[in-house]
Coordinates of C-alpha atoms and ligand atoms in Angstrom, one line a residue:
Chain A
X1454 CA 15.5 -4.6 28.2
X1455 CA 14.7 -7.3 25.8
X1456 CA 11.2 -8.2 27.1
X1457 CA 8.0 -6.7 28.2
X1458 CA 8.8 -7.5 31.8
X1459 CA 9.7 -4.0 32.9
X1460 CA 6.4 -4.2 34.6
X1461 CA 7.0 -6.6 37.5
X1462 CA 5.4 -10.1 37.6
X1463 CA 5.3 -10.3 33.9
X1464 CA 7.6 -12.9 32.6
X1465 CA 9.4 -12.6 29.3
X1466 CA 8.5 -14.9 26.5
X1467 CA 10.6 -18.1 26.4
X1468 CA 12.6 -19.1 23.4
X1469 CA 10.1 -21.9 22.5
X1470 CA 7.3 -19.3 22.4
X1471 CA 9.3 -17.0 20.2
X1472 CA 10.0 -20.0 17.9
X1473 CA 6.3 -20.7 17.6
X1474 CA 5.6 -17.2 16.5
X1475 CA 8.5 -17.2 13.9
X1476 CA 7.1 -20.5 12.6
X1477 CA 3.6 -19.1 12.3
X1478 CA 5.0 -16.1 10.3
X1479 CA 6.8 -18.7 8.0
X1480 CA 3.5 -20.6 7.6
X1481 CA 1.6 -17.5 6.7
X1482 CA 4.1 -16.3 4.2
X1483 CA 4.8 -19.6 2.5
X1484 CA 2.7 -19.2 -0.6
X1485 CA 3.7 -15.8 -1.8
X1486 CA 6.0 -12.8 -1.9
X1487 CA 5.3 -10.1 0.7
X1488 CA 6.8 -6.6 1.3
X1489 CA 6.2 -4.7 4.4
X1490 CA 7.8 -1.4 5.4
X1491 CA 8.8 -0.2 8.9
X1492 CA 8.2 3.6 8.8
X1493 CA 10.1 4.3 12.0
X1494 CA 13.9 4.5 12.3
X1495 CA 13.8 3.0 15.8
X1496 CA 12.1 0.0 14.3
X1497 CA 14.7 -0.2 11.6
X1498 CA 17.5 -0.2 14.3
X1499 CA 15.8 -2.8 16.5
X1500 CA 15.0 -5.1 13.6
X1501 CA 18.7 -5.0 12.5
X1502 CA 20.0 -5.2 16.1
X1503 CA 18.0 -8.2 17.0
X1504 CA 18.7 -10.0 13.7
X1505 CA 14.9 -10.2 13.0
X1506 CA 15.4 -10.1 9.2
X1507 CA 17.5 -13.3 9.4
X1508 CA 14.8 -15.3 11.0
X1509 CA 12.0 -14.3 8.7
X1510 CA 11.2 -16.1 5.6
X1511 CA 13.1 -15.1 2.5
X1512 CA 9.9 -14.2 0.7
X1513 CA 8.8 -11.7 3.3
X1514 CA 10.9 -8.5 2.7
X1515 CA 11.2 -5.8 5.3
X1516 CA 11.8 -2.4 3.8
X1517 CA 12.9 0.6 5.8
X1518 CA 11.1 3.9 5.4
X1519 CA 11.8 7.6 5.9
X1520 CA 11.3 7.5 9.7
X1521 CA 14.7 9.0 10.9
X1522 CA 14.2 12.7 11.4
X1523 CA 18.0 13.5 10.9
X1524 CA 18.0 11.5 7.6
X1525 CA 15.1 13.3 6.0
X1526 CA 16.5 16.7 6.8
X1527 CA 17.3 18.4 3.5
X1528 CA 20.7 19.5 2.6
X1529 CA 19.5 23.2 2.2
X1530 CA 18.5 23.2 5.9
X1531 CA 21.8 22.0 7.1
X1532 CA 23.6 24.5 4.8
X1533 CA 21.4 27.3 6.0
X1534 CA 22.0 26.4 9.7
X1535 CA 25.8 26.3 9.2
X1536 CA 25.6 29.5 7.1
X1537 CA 23.9 31.5 9.8
X1538 CA 25.9 30.1 12.6
X1539 CA 29.1 31.3 10.8
X1540 CA 27.7 34.7 9.6
X1541 CA 26.1 35.7 12.9
X1542 CA 28.5 33.8 15.3
X1543 CA 25.6 31.9 16.8
X1544 CA 26.1 29.0 19.2
X1545 CA 24.2 26.0 17.9
X1546 CA 22.3 23.8 20.3
X1547 CA 21.0 20.5 19.0
X1548 CA 20.3 16.8 19.6
X1549 CA 23.3 14.6 19.0
X1550 CA 22.4 12.9 15.8
X1551 CA 22.5 16.1 13.7
X1552 CA 26.1 17.0 14.5
X1553 CA 27.6 14.5 12.0
X1554 CA 25.2 15.1 9.1
X1555 CA 27.1 16.3 6.2
X1556 CA 25.7 19.4 4.3
X1557 CA 27.2 20.8 1.1
X1558 CA 29.9 22.5 3.1
X1559 CA 30.6 20.1 6.0
X1560 CA 28.7 19.3 9.1
X1561 CA 28.2 20.9 12.4
X1562 CA 31.2 18.9 13.7
X1563 CA 33.3 20.8 11.1
X1564 CA 31.8 24.0 12.3
X1565 CA 32.9 23.0 15.8
X1566 CA 36.4 22.2 14.5
X1567 CA 36.5 25.7 13.2
X1568 CA 36.1 27.0 16.8
X1569 CA 32.3 27.6 16.8
X1570 CA 30.2 26.6 19.7
X1571 CA 28.1 23.5 19.0
X1572 CA 26.3 22.1 22.0
X1573 CA 24.6 18.8 22.2
X1574 CA 21.7 18.4 24.6
X1575 CA 19.6 15.5 25.7
X1576 CA 16.6 17.5 26.8
X1577 CA 15.7 20.7 24.9
X1578 CA 15.3 22.4 28.2
X1579 CA 19.0 22.5 28.6
X1580 CA 19.1 25.1 25.8
X1581 CA 17.6 27.6 28.2
X1582 CA 20.3 27.0 30.8
X1583 CA 23.0 27.4 28.2
X1584 CA 21.6 30.6 26.9
X1585 CA 21.1 32.0 30.4
X1586 CA 24.6 31.2 31.3
X1587 CA 26.1 33.0 28.3
X1588 CA 23.9 36.1 28.0
X1589 CA 26.4 37.9 25.7
X1590 CA 26.1 35.2 23.0
X1591 CA 23.1 34.4 20.7
X1592 CA 22.1 30.7 20.3
X1593 CA 19.9 28.8 17.9
X1594 CA 18.2 25.8 19.1
X1595 CA 17.6 23.3 16.3
X1596 CA 14.1 22.0 16.5
X1597 CA 14.4 18.6 14.8
X1598 CA 12.2 15.5 15.2
X1599 CA 8.8 14.0 14.4
X1600 CA 5.6 14.3 16.5
X1601 CA 7.4 12.4 19.3
X1602 CA 9.8 15.2 19.9
X1603 CA 7.8 18.3 19.0
X1604 CA 5.8 18.5 22.3
X1605 CA 8.9 18.8 24.3
X1606 CA 10.2 21.6 22.1
X1607 CA 6.8 23.4 22.2
X1608 CA 7.1 23.2 26.0
X1609 CA 10.6 24.7 25.8
X1610 CA 9.5 27.5 23.6
X1611 CA 6.8 28.5 26.0
X1612 CA 9.4 28.4 28.8
X1613 CA 11.8 30.6 26.7
X1614 CA 9.1 33.3 26.5
X1615 CA 8.0 32.8 30.1
X1616 CA 11.5 33.3 31.4
X1617 CA 12.2 36.2 28.9
X1618 CA 15.3 34.6 27.5
X1619 CA 16.4 37.0 24.8
X1620 CA 19.4 35.3 23.2
X1621 CA 17.8 32.0 22.2
X1622 CA 16.3 31.5 18.8
X1623 CA 14.5 28.6 17.2
X1624 CA 15.0 26.9 13.8
X1625 CA 12.1 24.5 13.1
X1626 CA 13.2 21.5 11.0
X1627 CA 10.2 19.4 12.4
X1628 CA 8.4 17.0 10.2
X1629 CA 5.1 15.4 10.4
X1630 CA 4.8 11.7 9.7
X1631 CA 1.3 10.9 8.4
X1632 CA 1.6 13.2 5.4
X1633 CA 4.9 11.6 4.5
X1634 CA 3.5 8.2 4.7
X1635 CA 0.7 9.2 2.5
X1636 CA 3.1 10.8 0.0
X1637 CA 5.1 7.6 -0.1
X1638 CA 2.0 5.5 -0.8
X1639 CA 0.8 8.0 -3.5
X1640 CA 4.1 7.9 -5.3
X1641 CA 3.5 4.2 -5.9
X1642 CA 7.3 3.5 -6.5
X1643 CA 7.2 0.5 -4.3
X1644 CA 4.6 -2.1 -3.8
X1645 CA 3.8 -2.6 -0.1
X1646 CA 1.5 -5.2 1.4
X1647 CA 1.6 -3.9 4.9
X1648 CA 3.1 -1.2 7.1
X1649 CA 4.8 -1.3 10.6
X1650 CA 3.4 1.9 12.2
X1651 CA 5.7 4.0 14.4
X1652 CA 5.1 3.4 18.2
X1653 CA 6.2 6.7 19.7
X1654 CA 4.9 9.0 17.0
X1655 CA 1.6 7.2 17.5
X1656 CA 1.8 7.6 21.2
X1657 CA 1.5 11.3 20.6
X1658 CA -0.8 11.5 17.6
X1659 CA -3.1 8.5 18.4
X1660 CA -4.7 5.9 16.2
X1661 CA -7.4 8.2 15.0
X1662 CA -4.9 10.6 13.2
X1663 CA -3.5 7.7 11.1
X1664 CA -7.1 6.5 10.3
X1665 CA -7.9 9.9 8.9
X1666 CA -4.8 9.8 6.6
X1667 CA -5.1 6.2 5.6
X1668 CA -8.8 5.9 5.1
X1669 CA -8.6 5.6 1.3
X1670 CA -5.8 3.0 1.3
X1671 CA -6.4 -0.7 1.2
X1672 CA -3.4 -1.6 3.3
X1673 CA -3.1 -2.9 6.9
X1674 CA -1.0 -0.6 9.2
X1675 CA 0.0 -2.1 12.5
X1676 CA 1.5 0.2 15.3
X1677 CA 4.0 -1.8 17.3
X1678 CA 6.2 -1.4 20.3
X1679 CA 10.0 -1.9 20.2
X1680 CA 10.9 -4.9 22.2
X1681 CA 11.8 -7.9 20.0
X1682 CA 8.6 -9.7 21.2
X1683 CA 6.6 -6.6 20.1
X1684 CA 8.1 -6.6 16.7
X1685 CA 7.8 -10.4 16.0
X1686 CA 4.3 -10.6 17.3
X1687 CA 3.4 -7.4 15.4
X1688 CA 4.8 -8.8 12.2
X1689 CA 2.7 -12.1 12.7
X1690 CA -0.4 -9.9 13.4
X1691 CA 0.3 -7.9 10.3
X1692 CA 0.8 -11.0 8.2
X1693 CA -2.5 -12.3 9.4
X1694 CA -4.2 -9.0 8.4
X1695 CA -2.5 -9.2 5.0
X1696 CA -3.6 -12.8 4.4
X1697 CA -7.2 -12.1 5.5
X1698 CA -7.4 -9.1 3.2
X1699 CA -8.1 -6.8 6.2
X1700 CA -7.0 -3.2 6.0
X1701 CA -7.0 -0.2 8.3
X1702 CA -5.0 0.9 11.3
X1703 CA -4.4 -1.5 14.2
X1704 CA -2.2 -1.4 17.3
X1705 CA -0.4 -4.0 19.3
X1706 CA 1.4 -1.2 21.3
X1707 CA -1.7 -0.5 23.4
X1708 CA 0.3 -0.1 26.6
X1709 CA 1.4 3.3 25.2
X1710 CA -0.8 4.2 22.3
X1711 CA -4.4 5.2 22.6
X1712 CA -7.1 6.1 20.0
X1713 CA -6.8 9.8 20.8
X1714 CA -3.1 9.9 21.6
X1715 CA -1.6 12.4 24.0
X1716 CA -4.1 15.2 23.8
X1717 CA -2.3 17.3 26.3
X1718 CA 0.9 17.2 24.1
X1719 CA -1.2 17.8 20.9
X1720 CA -2.7 20.9 22.3
X1721 CA 0.6 22.2 23.4
X1722 CA 2.0 21.8 19.9
X1723 CA -1.1 23.5 18.4
X1724 CA -0.5 26.4 20.8
X1725 CA 3.0 27.0 19.5
X1726 CA 3.2 25.7 15.9
X1727 CA 1.4 26.2 12.6
X1728 CA 1.5 23.4 10.0
X1729 CA 3.6 24.4 7.0
X1730 CA 4.9 22.7 3.8
X1731 CA 8.4 21.1 4.3
X1732 CA 11.2 19.7 2.1
X1733 CA 12.1 16.1 2.8
X1734 CA 15.3 14.5 1.6
X1735 CA 14.3 12.0 -1.1
X1736 CA 10.7 13.0 -1.0
X1737 CA 10.8 16.6 -2.0
X1738 CA 8.3 19.2 -0.7
X1739 CA 5.4 17.5 1.0
X1740 CA 2.4 19.8 1.6
X1741 CA 1.5 20.4 5.3
X1742 CA 4.3 18.1 6.5
X1743 CA 6.3 20.6 8.6
X1744 CA 5.8 23.0 11.4
X1745 CA 6.6 26.7 11.8
X1746 CA 6.3 28.9 14.8
X1747 CA 3.0 30.7 15.2
X1748 CA 3.1 34.5 14.6
X1749 CA 3.0 34.9 18.4
X1750 CA 6.4 33.4 18.6
X1751 CA 7.9 34.7 15.4
X1752 CA 10.4 36.9 17.3
X1753 CA 12.1 33.6 18.2
X1754 CA 12.1 32.3 14.7
X1755 CA 15.7 32.0 13.4
X1756 CA 14.5 32.1 9.7
X1757 CA 13.0 35.5 10.3
X1758 CA 15.9 36.9 12.3
X1759 CA 18.9 35.6 10.4
X1760 CA 19.2 35.8 6.6
X1761 CA 22.1 34.7 4.4
X1762 CA 23.4 37.0 1.7
X1763 CA 22.6 34.5 -0.9
X1764 CA 20.3 31.5 -1.0
X1765 CA 22.2 28.3 -0.3
X1766 CA 23.4 26.3 -3.3
X1767 CA 23.2 22.6 -2.5
X1768 CA 26.1 20.6 -3.9
X1769 CA 25.1 17.3 -5.3
X1770 CA 26.9 14.3 -4.0
X1771 CA 27.0 10.6 -4.8
X1772 CA 25.0 9.7 -1.7
X1773 CA 21.8 7.9 -2.5
X1774 CA 20.1 8.4 0.8
X1775 CA 17.0 9.8 -0.9
X1776 CA 16.4 6.4 -2.6
X1777 CA 17.1 4.5 0.5
X1778 CA 14.6 6.6 2.4
X1779 CA 11.9 5.8 -0.2
X1780 CA 12.6 2.1 0.1
X1781 CA 13.7 1.8 -3.6
X1782 CA 17.3 1.1 -2.9
X1783 CA 18.9 -1.1 -0.2
X1784 CA 21.9 0.5 1.6
X1785 CA 24.3 -2.1 0.2
X1786 CA 23.2 -1.2 -3.3
X1787 CA 24.7 2.2 -2.9
X1788 CA 28.3 2.1 -4.4
X1789 CA 29.6 4.1 -1.4
X1790 CA 28.2 1.8 1.3
X1791 CA 30.8 0.4 3.7
X1792 CA 33.6 1.4 1.2
X1793 CA 33.9 5.1 1.6
X1794 CA 30.7 5.7 3.7
X1795 CA 30.8 4.4 7.2
X1796 CA 29.4 5.6 10.6
X1797 CA 32.8 7.1 11.5
X1798 CA 33.0 8.9 8.0
X1799 CA 29.4 9.3 6.8
X1800 CA 28.8 10.6 3.3
X1801 CA 25.1 10.9 3.9
X1802 CA 22.7 11.3 6.8
X1803 CA 21.4 7.7 6.6
X1804 CA 24.8 6.6 7.8
X1805 CA 24.9 9.0 10.8
X1806 CA 22.2 8.1 13.3
X1807 CA 21.9 4.5 14.5
X1808 CA 18.3 4.8 13.3
X1809 CA 19.4 5.6 9.8
X1810 CA 18.9 2.7 7.5
X1811 CA 22.5 2.6 6.2
X1812 CA 24.0 2.8 9.7
X1813 CA 21.6 0.1 11.0
X1814 CA 22.7 -2.2 8.0
X1815 CA 26.3 -1.3 8.5
X1816 CA 26.3 -2.0 12.3
X1817 CA 24.2 -5.0 12.5
X1818 CA 23.8 -6.6 9.1
X1819 CA 27.0 -6.0 7.2
X1820 CA 28.0 -9.5 6.5
Chain B
X1027 CA 15.5 9.9 17.5
X1028 CA 12.1 8.7 18.4
X1029 CA 13.7 6.4 20.9
X1030 CA 11.6 6.2 24.0
X1031 CA 12.7 4.2 27.0
X1032 CA 10.3 2.8 29.6
X1033 CA 11.4 4.1 33.1
X1034 CA 9.7 4.0 36.6
X1035 CA 8.9 7.2 38.4
X1036 CA 10.4 6.9 41.8
X1037 CA 9.9 10.4 43.0
X1038 CA 7.7 13.3 42.0
X1039 CA 9.6 16.5 42.8
X1040 CA 6.9 19.0 41.8
X1041 CA 4.0 19.2 39.3
X1042 CA 6.4 19.0 36.3
X1043 CA 9.5 17.2 37.6
X1044 CA 10.1 13.7 38.6
X1045 CA 13.0 11.3 39.2
X1046 CA 13.1 8.0 37.2
X1047 CA 15.0 4.9 37.8
X1048 CA 17.4 4.0 35.0
X1049 CA 18.8 0.8 36.7
X1050 CA 22.1 1.9 37.8
X1051 CA 21.5 5.6 37.9
X1052 CA 18.6 8.0 38.3
X1053 CA 17.5 10.7 35.9
X1054 CA 15.4 13.9 36.4
X1055 CA 12.7 14.3 33.8
X1056 CA 10.0 16.8 33.0
X1057 CA 6.5 15.3 33.4
X1058 CA 4.6 18.3 31.9
X1059 CA 3.4 16.3 29.0
X1060 CA 1.8 13.6 31.2
X1061 CA 0.3 15.7 34.1
X1062 CA -1.4 12.7 35.6
X1063 CA 1.9 10.7 36.1
X1064 CA 2.5 9.6 39.7
X1065 CA 5.1 7.8 41.7
X1066 CA 5.3 4.1 40.7
X1067 CA 4.1 4.7 37.2
X1068 CA 6.1 3.5 34.3
X1069 CA 6.4 6.2 31.7
X1070 CA 8.0 6.4 28.2
X1071 CA 10.9 8.9 28.4
X1072 CA 11.9 10.7 25.3
X1073 CA 14.3 13.7 25.2
X1074 CA 14.0 14.1 28.9
X1075 CA 10.2 14.3 28.9
X1076 CA 7.7 11.6 29.8
X1077 CA 5.4 11.2 26.8
X1078 CA 3.0 8.4 27.9
X1079 CA 2.2 6.5 31.0
X1080 CA 2.4 2.8 30.3
X1081 CA -0.8 0.8 31.0
X1082 CA 0.1 -2.4 33.0
X1083 CA -3.2 -3.9 32.1
X1084 CA -2.6 -3.5 28.4
X1085 CA 1.0 -5.0 28.8
X1086 CA -0.5 -8.0 30.4
X1087 CA -3.2 -8.3 27.9
X1088 CA -0.6 -8.3 25.0
X1089 CA 1.4 -11.0 26.7
X1090 CA -1.7 -13.1 27.2
X1091 CA -2.7 -12.6 23.6
X1092 CA 0.7 -13.7 22.4
X1093 CA 0.6 -16.8 24.7
X1094 CA -2.9 -17.7 23.4
X1095 CA -1.7 -17.4 19.8
X1096 CA 1.3 -19.6 20.6
X1097 CA -0.9 -22.4 21.9
X1098 CA -3.3 -22.4 18.9
X1099 CA -2.3 -25.0 16.4
X1100 CA -3.4 -24.0 12.9
Ligands
SF4_1945 S1 25.7 4.4 2.1 FE1 26.3 6.5 2.6 S2 26.5 7.5 0.7 FE2 25.3 5.6 0.3 S3 23.1 6.1 0.5 FE3 23.8 5.5 2.6 S4 24.5 7.3 3.6 FE4 24.4 7.8 1.4

């Protein structure tokens, strides 16, 4: 669906109209050098997929940020997950992207090759069905994802308790995006003129949450949808804000994002999770950027239930995903990119998911 | 992973379950996160859950805004 016309009677923008928008971006950018960052991995993928970078002016650089949940998952968390699955013979239930992410001692796919059960689900509710069908086996559901995904998992956790499922545990690897955005800006490693705000995270958290986090930063932040029209118009809108010296949080994805966000979903998350510190690949520990189960649900918490004999020792690799996630390195500047590291043989998480920056560049911009 | 796809609710099965149209096929989703979603609504579906109800008015407004901008000669 490459237009906004999923709602009937709305016609898609014509090529001439698109051309005018692109020309207007060129006009706005003509007298300077501009750097904007898309935070969200889905934007990264769509920008690459639609070739948007190639039609933008050379002096307007689009950088990709840390907005791919699989990519920012720390090695130690993957190692811990594989470690407990092996030690306690747990079945692992997860979303697809995580399966190929290499840890220090292989990926979940390697674990599967060793005969362990690794199930990929589309909806987290499927984890309940799997656990109920195999009551003799213990399972761990991997809770991965940003604010977009957390409410569905909070709902699932409440269902696990409601149904009295006793063989399904939960490993929270969730990350919260506004604290990461703030940490990235505070680090000051890269100079940014504007930010493309994530559309679906914002659908849940609302415009206000971003306003609280970004109130002390003089930078325009425009939340956009994901159709090519959304992105092009959004970039034009953002460039206008940059040129006018306007800063703050704006949204052109108003058909899905409101000021308050999805309050029902937020309340559900607050019922199940407490905010905690969390380790991000490339960004280190970011205070209050993760989620852990509330004490009421701690009997489901895999970290409390399953301990390893020794703490995991992460093996350092040549992958430079951390720098890619901070926007300081382009994927093709990594010596492994497209040579030894490809989507079929990823050396780091940024090459695994199609939302990972390295994979998006490899699949759509590797010329 | 934050991929969300707009889909139309073609049938509400109960308070928390609905069937959406995916073009060639149909999918059952959980609507617990958007309790007010009804048949005919377009919702963003993520990981088997609807996470928002799309506003038709706002979608039209955006297209109009884009068209207005296109017509302005600066
Ligand atoms: S190309 Fe591969 S090895 Fe290099 S940073 Fe990206 S994921 Fe890591």
